[in-house]
PDB file of C-alpha atoms and ligand atoms in Angstrom:
ATOM      1  CA  MET A   1      26.906 144.875 147.625  1.00 94.00           C
ATOM      2  CA  ILE A   2      28.987 142.126 146.090  1.00 97.00           C
ATOM      3  CA  LEU A   3      31.584 143.188 143.520  1.00 98.00           C
ATOM      4  CA  VAL A   4      33.987 140.990 141.594  1.00 98.00           C
ATOM      5  CA  PHE A   5      37.269 142.360 140.224  1.00 98.00           C
ATOM      6  CA  PHE A   6      38.073 140.121 137.298  1.00 98.00           C
ATOM      7  CA  GLY A   7      41.214 140.317 135.176  1.00 98.00           C
ATOM      8  CA  ALA A   8      44.568 138.922 134.215  1.00 97.00           C
ATOM      9  CA  PRO A   9      47.554 138.870 136.581  1.00 97.00           C
ATOM     10  CA  GLY A  10      48.846 142.431 136.987  1.00 97.00           C
ATOM     11  CA  SER A  11      45.768 144.123 135.544  1.00 98.00           C
ATOM     12  CA  GLY A  12      45.383 146.231 138.715  1.00 97.00           C
ATOM     13  CA  LYS A  13      42.675 144.410 140.688  1.00 98.00           C
ATOM     14  CA  GLY A  14      44.409 144.723 144.045  1.00 96.00           C
ATOM     15  CA  THR A  15      45.372 148.349 143.468  1.00 96.00           C
ATOM     16  CA  GLN A  16      41.798 149.306 142.592  1.00 97.00           C
ATOM     17  CA  ALA A  17      40.279 147.347 145.473  1.00 96.00           C
ATOM     18  CA  HIS A  18      42.489 149.342 147.798  1.00 93.00           C
ATOM     19  CA  GLU A  19      41.413 152.658 146.208  1.00 94.00           C
ATOM     20  CA  LEU A  20      37.698 151.847 146.237  1.00 96.00           C
ATOM     21  CA  LYS A  21      37.835 150.887 149.909  1.00 94.00           C
ATOM     22  CA  LYS A  22      39.083 154.404 150.661  1.00 92.00           C
ATOM     23  CA  ALA A  23      35.936 155.848 149.050  1.00 92.00           C
ATOM     24  CA  ILE A  24      33.398 153.350 150.423  1.00 93.00           C
ATOM     25  CA  LYS A  25      34.259 152.780 154.057  1.00 90.00           C
ATOM     26  CA  THR A  26      31.887 149.846 154.538  1.00 91.00           C
ATOM     27  CA  LEU A  27      33.562 147.809 151.808  1.00 95.00           C
ATOM     28  CA  SER A  28      35.831 144.930 152.633  1.00 95.00           C
ATOM     29  CA  HIS A  29      38.284 143.315 150.266  1.00 95.00           C
ATOM     30  CA  ILE A  30      38.743 139.585 149.871  1.00 96.00           C
ATOM     31  CA  SER A  31      41.683 138.586 147.691  1.00 97.00           C
ATOM     32  CA  THR A  32      42.101 134.828 147.564  1.00 98.00           C
ATOM     33  CA  GLY A  33      45.706 135.371 146.440  1.00 96.00           C
ATOM     34  CA  ASP A  34      46.428 137.535 149.515  1.00 94.00           C
ATOM     35  CA  LEU A  35      44.793 134.939 151.806  1.00 95.00           C
ATOM     36  CA  LEU A  36      46.938 132.178 150.336  1.00 96.00           C
ATOM     37  CA  ARG A  37      50.110 134.258 150.610  1.00 94.00           C
ATOM     38  CA  GLN A  38      49.304 135.015 154.265  1.00 93.00           C
ATOM     39  CA  GLU A  39      49.166 131.263 154.894  1.00 95.00           C
ATOM     40  CA  ILE A  40      52.571 130.864 153.272  1.00 95.00           C
ATOM     41  CA  THR A  41      54.059 133.739 155.292  1.00 92.00           C
ATOM     42  CA  SER A  42      52.695 132.308 158.550  1.00 94.00           C
ATOM     43  CA  ASP A  43      54.385 129.003 157.648  1.00 96.00           C
ATOM     44  CA  SER A  44      51.266 126.994 158.532  1.00 96.00           C
ATOM     45  CA  ALA A  45      51.050 123.365 157.373  1.00 97.00           C
ATOM     46  CA  PHE A  46      48.508 124.484 154.787  1.00 96.00           C
ATOM     47  CA  GLY A  47      50.801 127.329 153.688  1.00 97.00           C
ATOM     48  CA  ARG A  48      53.703 124.931 153.235  1.00 97.00           C
ATOM     49  CA  SER A  49      51.520 122.553 151.205  1.00 97.00           C
ATOM     50  CA  ILE A  50      50.530 125.231 148.659  1.00 97.00           C
ATOM     51  CA  LYS A  51      53.742 127.258 148.400  1.00 97.00           C
ATOM     52  CA  TYR A  52      55.234 125.413 145.449  1.00 97.00           C
ATOM     53  CA  LYS A  53      52.022 125.804 143.442  1.00 97.00           C
ATOM     54  CA  ILE A  54      51.644 129.516 144.123  1.00 97.00           C
ATOM     55  CA  ASP A  55      55.299 130.209 143.354  1.00 96.00           C
ATOM     56  CA  ALA A  56      54.996 128.340 140.059  1.00 97.00           C
ATOM     57  CA  GLY A  57      51.842 130.272 139.114  1.00 97.00           C
ATOM     58  CA  GLU A  58      49.541 127.239 139.261  1.00 97.00           C
ATOM     59  CA  PHE A  59      45.997 127.208 140.620  1.00 98.00           C
ATOM     60  CA  ILE A  60      44.943 125.894 144.006  1.00 97.00           C
ATOM     61  CA  THR A  61      42.044 123.413 143.785  1.00 98.00           C
ATOM     62  CA  ASP A  62      38.462 124.670 143.658  1.00 98.00           C
ATOM     63  CA  ASP A  63      37.592 122.767 146.855  1.00 98.00           C
ATOM     64  CA  ILE A  64      40.251 124.548 148.877  1.00 97.00           C
ATOM     65  CA  ILE A  65      39.413 127.970 147.470  1.00 98.00           C
ATOM     66  CA  LEU A  66      35.677 127.514 148.020  1.00 98.00           C
ATOM     67  CA  GLN A  67      36.230 126.416 151.613  1.00 97.00           C
ATOM     68  CA  LEU A  68      38.390 129.489 152.209  1.00 96.00           C
ATOM     69  CA  VAL A  69      35.752 131.816 150.771  1.00 96.00           C
ATOM     70  CA  THR A  70      32.875 130.086 152.594  1.00 95.00           C
ATOM     71  CA  ASP A  71      34.637 130.457 155.944  1.00 94.00           C
ATOM     72  CA  ILE A  72      35.483 134.109 155.481  1.00 93.00           C
ATOM     73  CA  LEU A  73      32.062 135.041 154.091  1.00 92.00           C
ATOM     74  CA  ARG A  74      30.355 133.470 157.119  1.00 90.00           C
ATOM     75  CA  LYS A  75      32.462 135.555 159.469  1.00 90.00           C
ATOM     76  CA  LYS A  76      31.620 138.889 157.801  1.00 88.00           C
ATOM     77  CA  SER A  77      28.722 140.677 159.438  1.00 84.00           C
ATOM     78  CA  LYS A  78      28.557 143.423 156.795  1.00 81.00           C
ATOM     79  CA  LYS A  79      28.417 141.930 153.339  1.00 85.00           C
ATOM     80  CA  ASP A  80      29.691 144.787 151.194  1.00 94.00           C
ATOM     81  CA  ILE A  81      32.601 142.990 149.638  1.00 97.00           C
ATOM     82  CA  ILE A  82      35.015 143.207 146.730  1.00 98.00           C
ATOM     83  CA  PHE A  83      36.134 139.750 145.625  1.00 98.00           C
ATOM     84  CA  ASP A  84      39.513 140.058 143.915  1.00 98.00           C
ATOM     85  CA  GLY A  85      40.841 137.082 141.984  1.00 97.00           C
ATOM     86  CA  PHE A  86      37.804 134.972 142.824  1.00 98.00           C
ATOM     87  CA  PRO A  87      35.961 133.278 141.180  1.00 98.00           C
ATOM     88  CA  ARG A  88      38.475 132.284 138.531  1.00 98.00           C
ATOM     89  CA  THR A  89      37.134 128.957 137.278  1.00 98.00           C
ATOM     90  CA  LEU A  90      33.633 128.179 136.036  1.00 98.00           C
ATOM     91  CA  ASN A  91      33.149 125.747 138.925  1.00 98.00           C
ATOM     92  CA  GLN A  92      34.042 128.457 141.412  1.00 98.00           C
ATOM     93  CA  ALA A  93      31.600 130.903 139.773  1.00 98.00           C
ATOM     94  CA  ILE A  94      28.702 128.445 139.906  1.00 98.00           C
ATOM     95  CA  ALA A  95      29.455 127.424 143.501  1.00 98.00           C
ATOM     96  CA  PHE A  96      29.830 131.103 144.466  1.00 98.00           C
ATOM     97  CA  ASP A  97      26.320 131.885 143.198  1.00 97.00           C
ATOM     98  CA  ALA A  98      24.952 129.035 145.322  1.00 97.00           C
ATOM     99  CA  LEU A  99      26.901 130.242 148.342  1.00 95.00           C
ATOM    100  CA  LEU A 100      25.618 133.798 147.950  1.00 95.00           C
ATOM    101  CA  GLY A 101      22.066 132.533 147.364  1.00 94.00           C
ATOM    102  CA  VAL A 102      22.028 130.949 150.834  1.00 91.00           C
ATOM    103  CA  GLU A 103      22.676 134.421 152.270  1.00 89.00           C
ATOM    104  CA  ASN A 104      20.156 136.109 149.966  1.00 92.00           C
ATOM    105  CA  LEU A 105      22.970 137.834 148.123  1.00 94.00           C
ATOM    106  CA  LYS A 106      24.044 138.012 144.491  1.00 96.00           C
ATOM    107  CA  VAL A 107      26.925 139.354 142.458  1.00 97.00           C
ATOM    108  CA  ASP A 108      26.011 142.960 141.614  1.00 97.00           C
ATOM    109  CA  VAL A 109      28.818 143.968 139.264  1.00 98.00           C
ATOM    110  CA  VAL A 110      31.795 142.150 137.767  1.00 98.00           C
ATOM    111  CA  PHE A 111      34.485 144.592 136.629  1.00 98.00           C
ATOM    112  CA  ASP A 112      36.388 143.140 133.711  1.00 98.00           C
ATOM    113  CA  PHE A 113      39.873 144.712 133.794  1.00 98.00           C
ATOM    114  CA  ASP A 114      40.753 144.964 130.126  1.00 98.00           C
ATOM    115  CA  ILE A 115      44.469 145.360 129.331  1.00 97.00           C
ATOM    116  CA  ASP A 116      47.043 144.358 126.754  1.00 95.00           C
ATOM    117  CA  VAL A 117      49.365 141.466 127.643  1.00 92.00           C
ATOM    118  CA  HIS A 118      52.530 143.565 127.037  1.00 92.00           C
ATOM    119  CA  GLU A 119      51.460 145.984 129.715  1.00 95.00           C
ATOM    120  CA  LEU A 120      50.914 143.098 132.127  1.00 95.00           C
ATOM    121  CA  ILE A 121      54.499 142.011 131.728  1.00 93.00           C
ATOM    122  CA  GLU A 122      55.710 145.567 132.385  1.00 94.00           C
ATOM    123  CA  ARG A 123      53.512 145.860 135.489  1.00 96.00           C
ATOM    124  CA  ILE A 124      54.417 142.485 136.934  1.00 96.00           C
ATOM    125  CA  SER A 125      58.139 142.928 136.334  1.00 94.00           C
ATOM    126  CA  GLY A 126      58.109 146.310 138.142  1.00 95.00           C
ATOM    127  CA  ARG A 127      55.909 145.317 141.083  1.00 96.00           C
ATOM    128  CA  TYR A 128      57.168 145.181 144.653  1.00 96.00           C
ATOM    129  CA  VAL A 129      55.230 144.926 147.904  1.00 94.00           C
ATOM    130  CA  CYS A 130      55.656 146.053 151.488  1.00 94.00           C
ATOM    131  CA  GLN A 131      56.794 143.057 153.513  1.00 91.00           C
ATOM    132  CA  ASP A 132      54.882 144.236 156.583  1.00 89.00           C
ATOM    133  CA  CYS A 133      51.432 145.141 155.220  1.00 88.00           C
ATOM    134  CA  GLY A 134      51.418 143.910 151.606  1.00 87.00           C
ATOM    135  CA  ALA A 135      50.814 147.352 150.038  1.00 91.00           C
ATOM    136  CA  VAL A 136      51.562 147.175 146.317  1.00 94.00           C
ATOM    137  CA  TYR A 137      53.971 149.471 144.465  1.00 96.00           C
ATOM    138  CA  HIS A 138      55.617 149.716 141.070  1.00 96.00           C
ATOM    139  CA  LYS A 139      59.168 150.843 140.391  1.00 95.00           C
ATOM    140  CA  LYS A 140      58.000 153.418 137.810  1.00 93.00           C
ATOM    141  CA  ASN A 141      54.233 153.835 137.978  1.00 89.00           C
ATOM    142  CA  ARG A 142      53.476 153.781 141.663  1.00 92.00           C
ATOM    143  CA  LYS A 143      56.240 154.624 144.091  1.00 94.00           C
ATOM    144  CA  PRO A 144      55.709 155.378 147.776  1.00 96.00           C
ATOM    145  CA  ARG A 145      55.357 159.099 148.552  1.00 96.00           C
ATOM    146  CA  ILE A 146      58.577 158.997 150.591  1.00 96.00           C
ATOM    147  CA  ASP A 147      61.311 156.973 148.942  1.00 94.00           C
ATOM    148  CA  SER A 148      61.540 153.421 150.408  1.00 94.00           C
ATOM    149  CA  VAL A 149      58.886 154.063 153.086  1.00 97.00           C
ATOM    150  CA  CYS A 150      55.502 152.356 152.790  1.00 97.00           C
ATOM    151  CA  ASP A 151      52.638 154.924 152.508  1.00 95.00           C
ATOM    152  CA  GLN A 152      50.321 152.603 154.378  1.00 93.00           C
ATOM    153  CA  CYS A 153      52.293 151.373 157.393  1.00 95.00           C
ATOM    154  CA  GLY A 154      55.633 153.201 157.379  1.00 97.00           C
ATOM    155  CA  GLY A 155      57.471 149.904 156.815  1.00 97.00           C
ATOM    156  CA  THR A 156      60.822 149.997 155.054  1.00 97.00           C
ATOM    157  CA  ARG A 157      61.188 146.374 153.963  1.00 96.00           C
ATOM    158  CA  PHE A 158      60.002 145.554 150.470  1.00 96.00           C
ATOM    159  CA  ILE A 159      59.936 142.258 148.612  1.00 95.00           C
ATOM    160  CA  ARG A 160      59.042 140.902 145.216  1.00 95.00           C
ATOM    161  CA  ARG A 161      56.392 138.217 144.897  1.00 94.00           C
ATOM    162  CA  GLN A 162      57.799 134.731 144.258  1.00 93.00           C
ATOM    163  CA  ASP A 163      55.352 134.240 141.373  1.00 95.00           C
ATOM    164  CA  ASP A 164      56.424 137.446 139.616  1.00 95.00           C
ATOM    165  CA  THR A 165      59.062 135.680 137.520  1.00 93.00           C
ATOM    166  CA  ALA A 166      58.897 135.444 133.730  1.00 92.00           C
ATOM    167  CA  GLN A 167      58.312 131.688 133.897  1.00 94.00           C
ATOM    168  CA  ALA A 168      55.552 131.800 136.535  1.00 95.00           C
ATOM    169  CA  LEU A 169      53.879 134.670 134.707  1.00 95.00           C
ATOM    170  CA  GLU A 170      53.775 132.603 131.525  1.00 95.00           C
ATOM    171  CA  THR A 171      52.026 129.815 133.465  1.00 97.00           C
ATOM    172  CA  ARG A 172      49.630 132.280 135.114  1.00 97.00           C
ATOM    173  CA  LEU A 173      48.658 133.803 131.755  1.00 96.00           C
ATOM    174  CA  LYS A 174      48.154 130.385 130.174  1.00 97.00           C
ATOM    175  CA  ILE A 175      45.904 129.244 133.026  1.00 98.00           C
ATOM    176  CA  TYR A 176      44.089 132.567 132.905  1.00 97.00           C
ATOM    177  CA  ARG A 177      43.275 132.065 129.224  1.00 97.00           C
ATOM    178  CA  GLU A 178      42.260 128.421 129.645  1.00 98.00           C
ATOM    179  CA  GLN A 179      40.411 128.373 132.960  1.00 98.00           C
ATOM    180  CA  THR A 180      39.495 131.933 133.905  1.00 98.00           C
ATOM    181  CA  LEU A 181      38.301 133.539 130.662  1.00 97.00           C
ATOM    182  CA  PRO A 182      35.173 131.299 130.517  1.00 97.00           C
ATOM    183  CA  VAL A 183      34.067 132.961 133.780  1.00 98.00           C
ATOM    184  CA  ARG A 184      33.831 136.259 131.913  1.00 97.00           C
ATOM    185  CA  ASP A 185      31.229 134.806 129.518  1.00 97.00           C
ATOM    186  CA  TYR A 186      29.338 133.328 132.451  1.00 98.00           C
ATOM    187  CA  TYR A 187      28.909 136.798 133.978  1.00 98.00           C
ATOM    188  CA  LYS A 188      28.310 138.421 130.583  1.00 98.00           C
ATOM    189  CA  ASP A 189      25.334 136.111 130.084  1.00 97.00           C
ATOM    190  CA  LYS A 190      24.021 137.161 133.484  1.00 97.00           C
ATOM    191  CA  GLY A 191      24.238 140.835 132.443  1.00 97.00           C
ATOM    192  CA  VAL A 192      26.496 141.940 135.307  1.00 98.00           C
ATOM    193  CA  LEU A 193      29.790 142.314 133.420  1.00 98.00           C
ATOM    194  CA  LYS A 194      31.211 145.857 133.036  1.00 98.00           C
ATOM    195  CA  LYS A 195      34.358 146.297 130.989  1.00 98.00           C
ATOM    196  CA  ILE A 196      36.935 148.751 132.372  1.00 98.00           C
ATOM    197  CA  ASN A 197      39.891 150.042 130.389  1.00 98.00           C
ATOM    198  CA  ALA A 198      42.610 149.024 132.866  1.00 98.00           C
ATOM    199  CA  SER A 199      45.458 150.514 130.780  1.00 97.00           C
ATOM    200  CA  GLN A 200      44.690 154.016 131.983  1.00 97.00           C
ATOM    201  CA  THR A 201      46.280 155.605 135.037  1.00 95.00           C
ATOM    202  CA  ALA A 202      45.170 154.129 138.344  1.00 95.00           C
ATOM    203  CA  ALA A 203      43.299 157.358 139.209  1.00 96.00           C
ATOM    204  CA  ILE A 204      41.264 157.269 135.983  1.00 98.00           C
ATOM    205  CA  VAL A 205      40.462 153.573 136.426  1.00 98.00           C
ATOM    206  CA  THR A 206      39.233 154.295 139.969  1.00 97.00           C
ATOM    207  CA  GLU A 207      37.028 157.122 138.674  1.00 97.00           C
ATOM    208  CA  ASN A 208      35.545 154.865 135.969  1.00 98.00           C
ATOM    209  CA  ILE A 209      34.751 152.183 138.526  1.00 98.00           C
ATOM    210  CA  LYS A 210      33.055 154.740 140.785  1.00 97.00           C
ATOM    211  CA  GLU A 211      31.076 156.150 137.862  1.00 96.00           C
ATOM    212  CA  THR A 212      29.816 152.658 136.983  1.00 97.00           C
ATOM    213  CA  LEU A 213      28.763 152.086 140.586  1.00 97.00           C
ATOM    214  CA  ARG A 214      26.980 155.443 140.735  1.00 95.00           C
ATOM    215  CA  SER A 215      25.095 154.674 137.494  1.00 94.00           C
ATOM    216  CA  ALA A 216      24.047 151.330 138.978  1.00 93.00           C
ATOM    217  CA  GLY A 217      22.801 153.090 142.133  1.00 92.00           C
ATOM    218  CA  LEU A 218      25.402 151.317 144.263  1.00 92.00           C
ATOM    219  CA  MET A 219      27.347 154.422 145.226  1.00 89.00           C
ATOM    220  CA  LYS A 220      26.163 157.891 146.218  1.00 84.00           C
ATOM    221  CA  GLU A 221      27.166 161.054 144.333  1.00 79.00           C
ATOM    222  CA  GLY A 222      30.180 162.630 146.031  1.00 74.00           C
ATOM    223  CA  GLU A 223      31.321 159.372 147.631  1.00 77.00           C
TER     224      GLU A 223
HETATM  225  P1  AP5 B 301      46.478 136.693 142.914  1.00 81.26           P
HETATM  226  O1  AP5 B 301      47.181 137.258 144.060  1.00 81.26           O
HETATM  227  O2  AP5 B 301      45.029 136.910 142.758  1.00 81.26           O
HETATM  228  O3  AP5 B 301      47.263 137.147 141.622  1.00 81.26           O
HETATM  229  P2  AP5 B 301      46.754 137.542 140.145  1.00 81.26           P
HETATM  230  O4  AP5 B 301      45.359 137.281 139.806  1.00 81.26           O
HETATM  231  O5  AP5 B 301      47.753 136.889 139.277  1.00 81.26           O
HETATM  232  O6  AP5 B 301      46.789 139.077 140.142  1.00 81.26           O
HETATM  233  P3  AP5 B 301      47.896 139.991 140.718  1.00 81.26           P
HETATM  234  O7  AP5 B 301      47.743 140.137 142.181  1.00 81.26           O
HETATM  235  O8  AP5 B 301      49.228 139.535 140.185  1.00 81.26           O
HETATM  236  O9  AP5 B 301      47.590 141.360 139.949  1.00 81.26           O
HETATM  237  P4  AP5 B 301      46.536 142.499 140.258  1.00 81.26           P
HETATM  238  O10 AP5 B 301      45.502 142.478 139.196  1.00 81.26           O
HETATM  239  O11 AP5 B 301      46.072 142.482 141.679  1.00 81.26           O
HETATM  240  O12 AP5 B 301      47.457 143.773 140.009  1.00 81.26           O
HETATM  241  P5  AP5 B 301      48.101 144.843 141.042  1.00 81.26           P
HETATM  242  O13 AP5 B 301      47.042 145.756 141.551  1.00 81.26           O
HETATM  243  O14 AP5 B 301      48.988 144.165 142.015  1.00 81.26           O
HETATM  244  O15 AP5 B 301      46.714 135.116 142.883  1.00 81.26           O
HETATM  245  C1  AP5 B 301      47.997 134.574 143.089  1.00 81.26           C
HETATM  246  C2  AP5 B 301      47.954 133.061 142.987  1.00 81.26           C
HETATM  247  O16 AP5 B 301      47.116 132.528 144.011  1.00 81.26           O
HETATM  248  C3  AP5 B 301      47.381 132.479 141.691  1.00 81.26           C
HETATM  249  O17 AP5 B 301      48.357 132.409 140.659  1.00 81.26           O
HETATM  250  C4  AP5 B 301      46.940 131.096 142.158  1.00 81.26           C
HETATM  251  O18 AP5 B 301      48.065 130.267 142.335  1.00 81.26           O
HETATM  252  C5  AP5 B 301      46.372 131.378 143.540  1.00 81.26           C
HETATM  253  N1  AP5 B 301      44.951 131.715 143.526  1.00 81.26           N
HETATM  254  C6  AP5 B 301      44.394 132.918 143.926  1.00 81.26           C
HETATM  255  N2  AP5 B 301      43.075 132.899 143.768  1.00 81.26           N
HETATM  256  C7  AP5 B 301      42.760 131.679 143.283  1.00 81.26           C
HETATM  257  C8  AP5 B 301      41.532 131.095 142.895  1.00 81.26           C
HETATM  258  N3  AP5 B 301      40.372 131.763 142.998  1.00 81.26           N
HETATM  259  N4  AP5 B 301      41.586 129.823 142.404  1.00 81.26           N
HETATM  260  C9  AP5 B 301      42.747 129.143 142.305  1.00 81.26           C
HETATM  261  N5  AP5 B 301      43.950 129.649 142.650  1.00 81.26           N
HETATM  262  C10 AP5 B 301      43.958 130.901 143.133  1.00 81.26           C
HETATM  263  O19 AP5 B 301      49.001 145.702 140.009  1.00 81.26           O
HETATM  264  C11 AP5 B 301      50.130 145.127 139.375  1.00 81.26           C
HETATM  265  C12 AP5 B 301      51.259 146.182 139.249  1.00 81.26           C
HETATM  266  O20 AP5 B 301      50.834 147.231 138.395  1.00 81.26           O
HETATM  267  C13 AP5 B 301      51.624 146.867 140.595  1.00 81.26           C
HETATM  268  O21 AP5 B 301      53.000 147.094 140.615  1.00 81.26           O
HETATM  269  C14 AP5 B 301      50.828 148.183 140.560  1.00 81.26           C
HETATM  270  O22 AP5 B 301      51.488 149.200 141.323  1.00 81.26           O
HETATM  271  C15 AP5 B 301      50.813 148.503 139.076  1.00 81.26           C
HETATM  272  N6  AP5 B 301      49.575 149.165 138.649  1.00 81.26           N
HETATM  273  C16 AP5 B 301      48.305 148.895 139.075  1.00 81.26           C
HETATM  274  N7  AP5 B 301      47.413 149.659 138.404  1.00 81.26           N
HETATM  275  C17 AP5 B 301      48.141 150.432 137.543  1.00 81.26           C
HETATM  276  C18 AP5 B 301      47.785 151.407 136.564  1.00 81.26           C
HETATM  277  N8  AP5 B 301      46.508 151.740 136.327  1.00 81.26           N
HETATM  278  N9  AP5 B 301      48.769 151.976 135.834  1.00 81.26           N
HETATM  279  C19 AP5 B 301      50.067 151.626 136.025  1.00 81.26           C
HETATM  280  N10 AP5 B 301      50.472 150.710 136.939  1.00 81.26           N
HETATM  281  C20 AP5 B 301      49.517 150.103 137.679  1.00 81.26           C
HETATM  282 MG1   MG B 302      46.448 141.204 143.327  1.00 81.26          MG
END
C-alpha cells in the first residue's frame, strides 16, 4: 500500500502519519523533510549544503529528492509506506510513478489535507519538536502528557524548527501554491485523490483517514 499525505506546511501530515502507523503496524513513514533535517543534524557535507535552503523555506532540487526516495524505497522490504511531503512538484510526481512502476507498485490514495491558511500560521507558530526523536507538539493543541517530557522517548529537550519563522513560512506557502498545488490536479485526474478536512481535531482527522482506507479495502474493520 502506497499512501501520499499531501498538504500545505503545518496541515498535519506528520502528525497523522504518526497516528496511522500506530494503527497499521506494517506501515512505514517516509518524510522527505525529516530525512533532510536528519542530514542537517548529523552535520554531513550534504546536510551543510542544504541547510540554508531548508531554513529559508526553499525547495531542494528534484534530482536530489528523487535520489533520496529511490535509495530508501530500494532498501524497504515491506512496501506499505506513507509518503509525507513527497511528491511536491509535478516532476517528482511523474518520476515517482515511474519509480513505483518498476516495483509493480502504484499510489493507492493521496490524502489532500484541506485547511485554511490562517490555521496554518497558528499551527506553525505554536509547533515545537523533541530534539531527541523529532516527535511533534503544539503549545496549545498538542502538549506532551507530562509537562516538558516527550511522550515518545522521554526526552526533555525541545526545539523549534528553523523554518518555522514568519518569513520562511511565507516562502513555503508561496512555493506550495506555485509548485505543489499542480500535483493535486495530477492525482485528481488519476482518481486517487481524497480530500480530508484537516481543520478538525487530530483524532477526528485520523478517524476520517482510517474510514477512507477501510472503504477502499486497504484497512480491516477494527484496525
Ligand atoms: P517538510 O518537513 O515536509 O515540511 P512541510 O511540508 O512544510 O510540512 P510540515 O512538516 O511543516 O507540516 P505538517 O503537515 O507535517 O504538520 P505537523 O503534523 O507537523 O519539509 C521541510 C522542507 O524540506 C521544505 O520546505 C523543503 O525545503 C524541503 N523538502 C521536503 N520535501 C521536499 C520535496 N519533496 N521537494 C523539495 N523540497 C523538499 O503539524 C503542525 C503543527 O500543528 C504541530 O504543532 C502539530 O502538533 C499541530 N497539529 C497537527 N494536527 C493538528 C490538528 N488536527 N489540530 C490542531 N493542531 C494540530
Ligand atoms: Mg511534517
